[in-house]
Tab-separated table of C-alpha atoms in Angstrom:
chain	number	residue	atom	x	y	z
A	1	MET	CA	18.706	-8.342	16.945
A	2	THR	CA	15.735	-10.050	15.211
A	3	GLU	CA	15.267	-13.924	16.292
A	4	ALA	CA	15.453	-16.186	13.041
A	5	PRO	CA	12.305	-17.331	11.539
A	6	SER	CA	12.037	-20.844	13.289
A	7	THR	CA	12.279	-18.939	16.626
A	8	LEU	CA	8.895	-17.019	15.782
A	9	ARG	CA	6.346	-17.168	18.284
A	10	PRO	CA	2.537	-15.884	18.162
A	11	SER	CA	2.378	-14.345	21.667
A	12	SER	CA	5.227	-11.312	19.786
A	13	LEU	CA	1.651	-10.186	17.748
A	14	SER	CA	0.423	-6.639	17.272
A	15	ILE	CA	-2.782	-6.492	15.610
A	16	ILE	CA	-3.270	-2.867	13.745
A	17	ILE	CA	-7.237	-1.517	12.975
A	18	PRO	CA	-7.345	1.960	11.222
A	19	LEU	CA	-10.932	2.676	11.476
A	20	ARG	CA	-12.789	6.129	10.403
A	21	ASP	CA	-16.753	6.776	11.413
A	22	GLU	CA	-17.283	2.894	12.935
A	23	ALA	CA	-18.387	3.693	15.827
A	24	ASP	CA	-21.541	1.227	15.600
A	25	ASN	CA	-19.006	-1.866	14.617
A	26	LEU	CA	-16.494	-1.047	17.558
A	27	ARG	CA	-18.262	-2.431	20.457
A	28	PRO	CA	-19.226	-5.671	18.432
A	29	LEU	CA	-15.221	-6.151	17.232
A	30	LEU	CA	-13.604	-5.820	20.240
A	31	ALA	CA	-16.254	-8.401	21.864
A	32	GLU	CA	-14.739	-11.204	18.958
A	33	LEU	CA	-11.389	-10.414	19.969
A	34	ASP	CA	-11.990	-10.682	23.524
A	35	ALA	CA	-13.003	-14.358	22.631
A	36	PHE	CA	-10.560	-14.459	19.716
A	37	ARG	CA	-8.012	-14.045	23.012
A	38	ALA	CA	-9.217	-16.418	24.931
A	39	SER	CA	-9.877	-18.898	22.106
A	40	HIS	CA	-6.338	-18.354	21.532
A	41	PRO	CA	-3.806	-17.592	24.534
A	42	TRP	CA	-0.787	-15.604	23.358
A	43	PRO	CA	-0.020	-12.211	24.720
A	44	LEU	CA	-0.585	-9.471	22.267
A	45	GLU	CA	-1.380	-5.552	21.431
A	46	VAL	CA	-4.655	-4.572	19.553
A	47	ILE	CA	-4.039	-1.244	17.697
A	48	VAL	CA	-7.199	0.904	16.860
A	49	VAL	CA	-6.060	4.052	14.676
A	50	ASP	CA	-9.095	6.652	14.636
A	51	ASP	CA	-8.572	8.348	11.163
A	52	GLY	CA	-10.695	11.315	12.071
A	53	SER	CA	-13.855	10.373	12.718
A	54	ARG	CA	-16.838	12.450	13.657
A	55	ASP	CA	-19.716	9.450	15.061
A	56	GLY	CA	-18.132	8.894	18.344
A	57	SER	CA	-15.982	6.407	17.252
A	58	TRP	CA	-13.178	7.594	20.409
A	59	GLY	CA	-14.878	7.775	22.611
A	60	VAL	CA	-15.944	4.394	22.363
A	61	ILE	CA	-12.948	3.152	22.229
A	62	ARG	CA	-11.951	5.129	25.287
A	63	ASP	CA	-14.233	3.950	26.877
A	64	GLU	CA	-13.492	0.353	25.840
A	65	ALA	CA	-9.805	0.473	26.731
A	66	ALA	CA	-10.803	1.297	29.918
A	67	SER	CA	-11.260	-2.376	30.627
A	68	ARG	CA	-8.593	-4.080	27.952
A	69	PRO	CA	-5.224	-3.205	28.669
A	70	TRP	CA	-4.207	-4.942	25.310
A	71	LEU	CA	-5.801	-2.012	23.826
A	72	LYS	CA	-4.121	0.532	22.391
A	73	ALA	CA	-5.283	3.597	20.508
A	74	ILE	CA	-3.981	6.448	18.568
A	75	ARG	CA	-6.394	9.395	17.088
A	76	PHE	CA	-5.107	11.852	14.795
A	77	ARG	CA	-6.492	15.405	14.456
A	78	ALA	CA	-7.967	15.265	11.202
A	79	ASN	CA	-8.458	12.391	8.410
A	80	ARG	CA	-5.394	11.784	6.441
A	81	GLY	CA	-6.433	8.011	4.707
A	82	GLN	CA	-5.472	4.027	5.434
A	83	THR	CA	-2.457	4.491	4.397
A	84	ALA	CA	-1.278	7.046	7.139
A	85	ALA	CA	-2.982	5.454	9.794
A	86	MET	CA	-1.619	2.471	8.818
A	87	THR	CA	1.260	3.579	9.080
A	88	ALA	CA	0.850	4.736	12.601
A	89	GLY	CA	-0.136	1.621	13.537
A	90	ILE	CA	3.592	0.074	12.295
A	91	GLU	CA	5.334	2.416	13.502
A	92	ASN	CA	4.036	2.639	16.985
A	93	SER	CA	3.509	-1.431	17.074
A	94	SER	CA	6.592	-3.477	18.894
A	95	GLY	CA	5.201	-7.283	17.441
A	96	GLN	CA	7.208	-9.115	15.286
A	97	LEU	CA	4.522	-10.318	13.334
A	98	VAL	CA	2.528	-7.838	12.583
A	99	ALA	CA	-1.761	-8.430	11.414
A	100	PHE	CA	-3.712	-6.107	9.710
A	101	LEU	CA	-7.956	-6.096	10.203
A	102	ASP	CA	-10.895	-3.922	9.344
A	103	ALA	CA	-13.028	-2.650	11.785
A	104	ASP	CA	-16.257	-2.913	9.709
A	105	LEU	CA	-16.741	-6.895	10.615
A	106	GLN	CA	-16.015	-7.716	7.180
A	107	ASN	CA	-13.130	-9.635	8.132
A	108	ASP	CA	-13.151	-12.750	10.714
A	109	PRO	CA	-10.283	-12.305	13.710
A	110	ASN	CA	-10.376	-15.935	13.839
A	111	ASP	CA	-8.569	-16.394	10.278
A	112	ILE	CA	-5.146	-14.691	11.868
A	113	PRO	CA	-4.097	-17.730	13.462
A	114	ARG	CA	-4.362	-19.848	9.706
A	115	LEU	CA	-2.686	-16.692	8.855
A	116	ILE	CA	0.531	-16.593	11.217
A	117	ALA	CA	0.673	-20.834	10.685
A	118	PRO	CA	2.934	-20.524	7.437
A	119	ILE	CA	4.997	-17.888	8.726
A	120	GLU	CA	6.019	-19.794	11.697
A	121	SER	CA	6.523	-23.005	9.834
A	122	ASP	CA	9.025	-20.160	7.966
A	123	GLN	CA	6.818	-21.133	4.411
A	124	ALA	CA	6.215	-17.508	4.243
A	125	ASP	CA	7.244	-13.859	5.506
A	126	VAL	CA	3.681	-12.295	4.836
A	127	VAL	CA	0.294	-13.608	3.816
A	128	CYS	CA	-2.359	-12.278	2.751
A	129	GLY	CA	-6.129	-12.772	2.713
A	130	TRP	CA	-8.465	-13.321	-0.390
A	131	ARG	CA	-11.515	-13.035	-0.358
A	132	ARG	CA	-12.449	-15.252	-2.661
A	133	ARG	CA	-16.409	-15.206	-2.068
A	134	ARG	CA	-16.938	-11.327	-1.132
A	135	ARG	CA	-20.019	-10.288	0.024
A	136	ASP	CA	-20.220	-6.896	-1.124
A	137	HIS	CA	-22.380	-4.727	-4.026
A	138	ALA	CA	-20.721	-4.162	-7.314
A	139	GLY	CA	-19.936	-1.066	-7.087
A	140	ARG	CA	-17.423	-2.377	-4.197
A	141	THR	CA	-16.638	-5.761	-6.294
A	142	LEU	CA	-16.187	-4.225	-9.835
A	143	PRO	CA	-13.490	-1.412	-8.853
A	144	SER	CA	-11.345	-4.090	-6.877
A	145	ILE	CA	-11.546	-6.751	-9.642
A	146	ILE	CA	-10.219	-3.753	-11.968
A	147	ALA	CA	-7.575	-2.478	-9.854
A	148	ASN	CA	-6.046	-6.369	-8.984
A	149	TRP	CA	-5.621	-7.394	-12.248
A	150	LEU	CA	-3.413	-4.157	-13.242
A	151	ILE	CA	-1.765	-4.642	-9.832
A	152	ARG	CA	-1.408	-8.010	-10.150
A	153	LYS	CA	-0.020	-8.027	-14.493
A	154	ALA	CA	2.432	-4.743	-13.616
A	155	LEU	CA	4.055	-5.980	-10.090
A	156	ARG	CA	3.626	-9.628	-11.094
A	157	LEU	CA	3.036	-10.143	-7.732
A	158	PRO	CA	1.249	-13.707	-7.075
A	159	ILE	CA	-1.817	-12.641	-5.079
A	160	HIS	CA	-5.680	-12.166	-6.041
A	161	ASP	CA	-6.731	-9.480	-3.791
A	162	VAL	CA	-4.776	-7.026	-3.324
A	163	GLY	CA	-7.273	-5.131	-1.655
A	164	CYS	CA	-7.581	-7.161	1.188
A	165	THR	CA	-7.098	-6.185	4.246
A	166	LEU	CA	-6.675	-8.965	6.767
A	167	LYS	CA	-2.581	-10.006	6.283
A	168	VAL	CA	0.601	-11.007	8.358
A	169	PHE	CA	3.994	-9.274	7.990
A	170	ARG	CA	7.201	-10.167	9.287
A	171	ARG	CA	7.583	-6.972	11.104
A	172	GLU	CA	11.299	-6.827	9.415
A	173	TYR	CA	9.275	-5.786	6.187
A	174	LEU	CA	7.324	-3.028	7.263
A	175	GLU	CA	10.146	-1.177	8.953
A	176	ALA	CA	11.630	0.324	6.132
A	177	VAL	CA	8.305	1.438	4.517
A	178	ASN	CA	7.490	4.911	4.209
A	179	LEU	CA	3.965	4.399	3.152
A	180	LEU	CA	2.247	7.986	0.795
A	181	GLY	CA	-1.126	8.575	-1.052
A	182	GLU	CA	-3.275	5.145	-1.332
A	183	MET	CA	-0.390	2.875	-1.152
A	184	HIS	CA	-1.066	0.782	1.743
A	185	ARG	CA	-2.821	-1.991	-0.919
A	186	PHE	CA	1.343	-2.707	-1.996
A	187	LEU	CA	2.296	-3.811	1.230
A	188	ALA	CA	3.237	-7.170	-0.263
A	189	ALA	CA	4.487	-5.753	-2.964
A	190	TYR	CA	6.979	-3.922	-1.515
A	191	ALA	CA	7.583	-6.565	1.036
A	192	GLN	CA	8.151	-8.577	-2.477
A	193	SER	CA	10.871	-6.523	-3.639
A	194	GLN	CA	12.792	-7.030	-0.852
A	195	GLY	CA	13.054	-10.519	-1.197
A	196	ALA	CA	10.122	-11.799	0.924
A	197	ARG	CA	8.164	-14.775	0.637
A	198	VAL	CA	4.590	-14.007	-0.356
A	199	ILE	CA	1.941	-16.398	-0.218
A	200	GLU	CA	-2.358	-16.395	0.164
A	201	ILE	CA	-4.894	-18.151	2.390
A	202	GLU	CA	-8.790	-17.892	1.525
A	203	VAL	CA	-10.202	-16.173	4.675
A	204	ASN	CA	-13.999	-15.559	5.407
A	205	HIS	CA	-15.444	-12.734	4.633
A	206	ARG	CA	-18.910	-11.545	6.307
A	207	PRO	CA	-21.229	-9.169	5.057
A	208	ARG	CA	-20.928	-5.209	6.415
A	209	GLU	CA	-24.376	-4.601	8.991
A	210	ARG	CA	-23.414	-1.384	10.718
A	211	GLY	CA	-22.150	1.565	8.668
A	212	ARG	CA	-21.530	2.793	4.881
A	213	SER	CA	-18.592	1.965	2.324
A	214	LYS	CA	-15.336	4.503	2.002
A	215	TYR	CA	-14.869	2.326	-1.092
A	216	GLY	CA	-15.799	2.439	-4.764
A	217	PHE	CA	-15.348	4.256	-8.108
A	218	SER	CA	-13.792	7.189	-7.140
A	219	ARG	CA	-11.001	5.292	-5.937
A	220	VAL	CA	-9.756	3.403	-8.681
A	221	GLY	CA	-7.838	6.679	-10.256
A	222	LYS	CA	-5.560	6.910	-7.148
A	223	VAL	CA	-4.698	3.364	-7.641
A	224	LEU	CA	-3.510	3.739	-10.956
A	225	ILE	CA	-1.068	6.913	-10.011
A	226	ASP	CA	0.235	5.182	-6.716
A	227	LEU	CA	0.631	1.942	-8.741
A	228	LEU	CA	3.209	3.781	-11.587
A	229	THR	CA	4.664	5.270	-8.894
A	230	VAL	CA	5.439	1.687	-7.357
A	231	VAL	CA	6.264	0.378	-10.725
A	232	MET	CA	8.818	3.462	-10.606
A	233	LEU	CA	10.085	2.593	-7.219
A	234	SER	CA	10.710	-0.682	-7.673
A	235	SER	CA	12.815	-1.008	-10.536
A	236	TYR	CA	14.050	2.079	-10.317
A	237	GLY	CA	13.269	3.561	-6.166
A	238	SER	CA	17.012	4.039	-5.894
A	239	SER	CA	18.004	5.527	-9.347
A	240	PRO	CA	16.154	7.049	-10.787
A	241	ALA	CA	17.989	8.918	-13.275
A	242	TYR	CA	18.269	5.583	-15.188
A	243	LEU	CA	14.599	5.350	-16.069
A	244	PHE	CA	14.665	9.298	-17.143
A	245	GLY	CA	17.799	8.468	-19.452
A	246	LYS	CA	16.246	5.516	-21.505
A	247	ILE	CA	13.665	7.834	-21.968
A	248	ALA	CA	15.709	10.087	-23.091
A	249	ALA	CA	17.494	7.745	-25.356
A	250	LEU	CA	14.643	6.864	-26.954
A	251	LEU	CA	13.775	10.133	-27.297
A	252	PHE	CA	17.172	11.455	-29.231
A	253	ALA	CA	16.890	7.841	-31.487
A	254	PHE	CA	13.492	8.810	-32.738
A	255	GLY	CA	15.134	12.593	-33.052
A	256	THR	CA	18.114	11.291	-34.845
A	257	VAL	CA	15.806	9.066	-37.038
A	258	ALA	CA	13.320	12.000	-37.938
A	259	PHE	CA	17.206	14.351	-38.592
A	260	GLY	CA	18.284	11.345	-41.071
A	261	ILE	CA	14.978	11.483	-42.947
A	262	VAL	CA	15.162	15.658	-43.284
A	263	ALA	CA	18.373	15.307	-44.345
A	264	TRP	CA	17.849	12.386	-46.878
A	265	ARG	CA	15.000	14.739	-48.180
A	266	VAL	CA	17.443	17.968	-48.516
A	267	LEU	CA	21.286	16.461	-49.363
A	268	VAL	CA	19.995	13.322	-51.685
A	269	LEU	CA	16.250	14.296	-52.905
A	270	GLU	CA	17.807	18.251	-53.518
A	271	ARG	CA	13.755	18.693	-51.616
A	272	TYR	CA	13.786	22.273	-50.229
A	273	GLU	CA	9.744	22.251	-48.764
A	274	THR	CA	8.572	22.279	-45.462
A	275	THR	CA	8.212	18.990	-44.021
A	276	PRO	CA	6.735	17.996	-40.326
A	277	MET	CA	9.918	15.608	-39.745
A	278	VAL	CA	11.481	19.204	-38.507
A	279	PHE	CA	9.290	19.883	-36.594
A	280	VAL	CA	9.204	16.189	-34.923
A	281	TRP	CA	13.068	16.252	-35.462
A	282	LEU	CA	13.275	19.243	-32.389
A	283	LEU	CA	10.530	18.387	-30.488
A	284	SER	CA	12.059	15.175	-30.380
A	285	TYR	CA	15.831	16.621	-29.145
A	286	ILE	CA	14.146	18.908	-26.465
A	287	SER	CA	11.777	16.379	-24.882
A	288	ALA	CA	15.144	14.422	-24.638
A	289	LEU	CA	16.985	16.856	-22.567
A	290	ILE	CA	14.124	17.780	-20.815
A	291	ALA	CA	14.138	13.772	-19.833
A	292	LEU	CA	17.523	13.991	-18.964
A	293	MET	CA	17.094	17.375	-16.522
A	294	SER	CA	13.836	15.733	-14.918
A	295	GLY	CA	15.843	12.228	-14.310
A	296	LEU	CA	18.898	14.772	-12.601
A	297	LEU	CA	16.073	16.568	-10.290
A	298	ALA	CA	14.789	12.815	-9.063
A	299	GLU	CA	18.013	11.876	-8.566
A	300	ILE	CA	18.479	14.391	-6.347
A	301	ASN	CA	15.449	14.468	-4.844
A	302	ILE	CA	15.889	10.790	-3.768
A	303	ARG	CA	19.423	11.232	-2.137
A	304	VAL	CA	17.719	14.359	0.051
A	305	LEU	CA	15.162	11.719	0.487
A	306	TYR	CA	17.935	8.965	1.814
A	307	GLN	CA	19.644	11.350	3.729
A	308	VAL	CA	17.265	13.083	5.812
A	309	GLY	CA	14.098	11.234	5.412
A	310	VAL	CA	10.544	12.802	5.279
A	311	ARG	CA	7.811	14.382	7.404
A	312	LYS	CA	5.137	12.458	8.774
A	313	SER	CA	1.383	12.198	6.643
A	314	TYR	CA	0.067	12.085	10.076
A	315	GLU	CA	-0.155	14.466	13.019
A	316	ILE	CA	-1.513	12.869	16.335
A	317	ARG	CA	-4.049	14.463	18.853
A	318	GLU	CA	-4.057	12.068	21.699
A	319	SER	CA	-2.979	8.380	22.599
A	320	ILE	CA	-4.378	5.442	25.040
A	321	GLY	CA	-1.901	3.184	26.249
A	322	PHE	CA	1.502	3.772	25.052
A	323	GLY	CA	2.548	5.125	28.106
A	324	SER	CA	4.124	8.280	28.766
């Protein structure tokens, strides 16, 4: 049984760190987490998820975990993306509060207590970091500005920095989430759709000193596709047939108007020459029928999803710290 919000303690904290090819940053990051634990005497677990690194990151993790009983690690068989890495971390964590942290040292672990405080005082259920003063080049900040504006407007999410990994959640708002593609950016939106109170706090953002960024303009298209998916799932996730039914109704109404114009020309004006409205009428009716059938197929798929679940988006090669 989940504790009431007022009894949650920071001792029940899981920090999840997805990473790929961050061997040079791992030791400094773990040293910061050592200092974090020393200054904040909370028993916690840190789960590092290696998303198919090829630079020796797993060897560093294995060596460092030997002297840190609080450090757990998961290694994927192949690169599956940050969303899959965060999903694996969530599914294998145990804390009542779950925090996410990047491995590139740009997030400051000392911001985590400030994000936890509003949750412990029952002012929020999800607290997101806001990198108001970003220390990145334009190739990263410009795509982020575009994506943040689109997501904020489409989902009515009251945060400025959707892409900031540094976030803290009450665990209950993560347990039923099935994420695919690049949908880790929408975790706060999912939580809000479940009734979570979402706020943001400005956090420290540091320049990347080692390694190479994996983000850029190439991800904007993926974000747009996933944004459309999230909008549909948040509004019609339990019954997509309603969405396709509305589309079919609009197409049918448009086709009916075109049919009326054709009928008026033939029956009243007695004009029998070919008109484009005939094609508009037929195309609209055919499209309406296709939309209806698509809605029925989507409805069947959703029901199967809820009944039998989904295949995992990742495969684990090995793990550290999880017992047998």
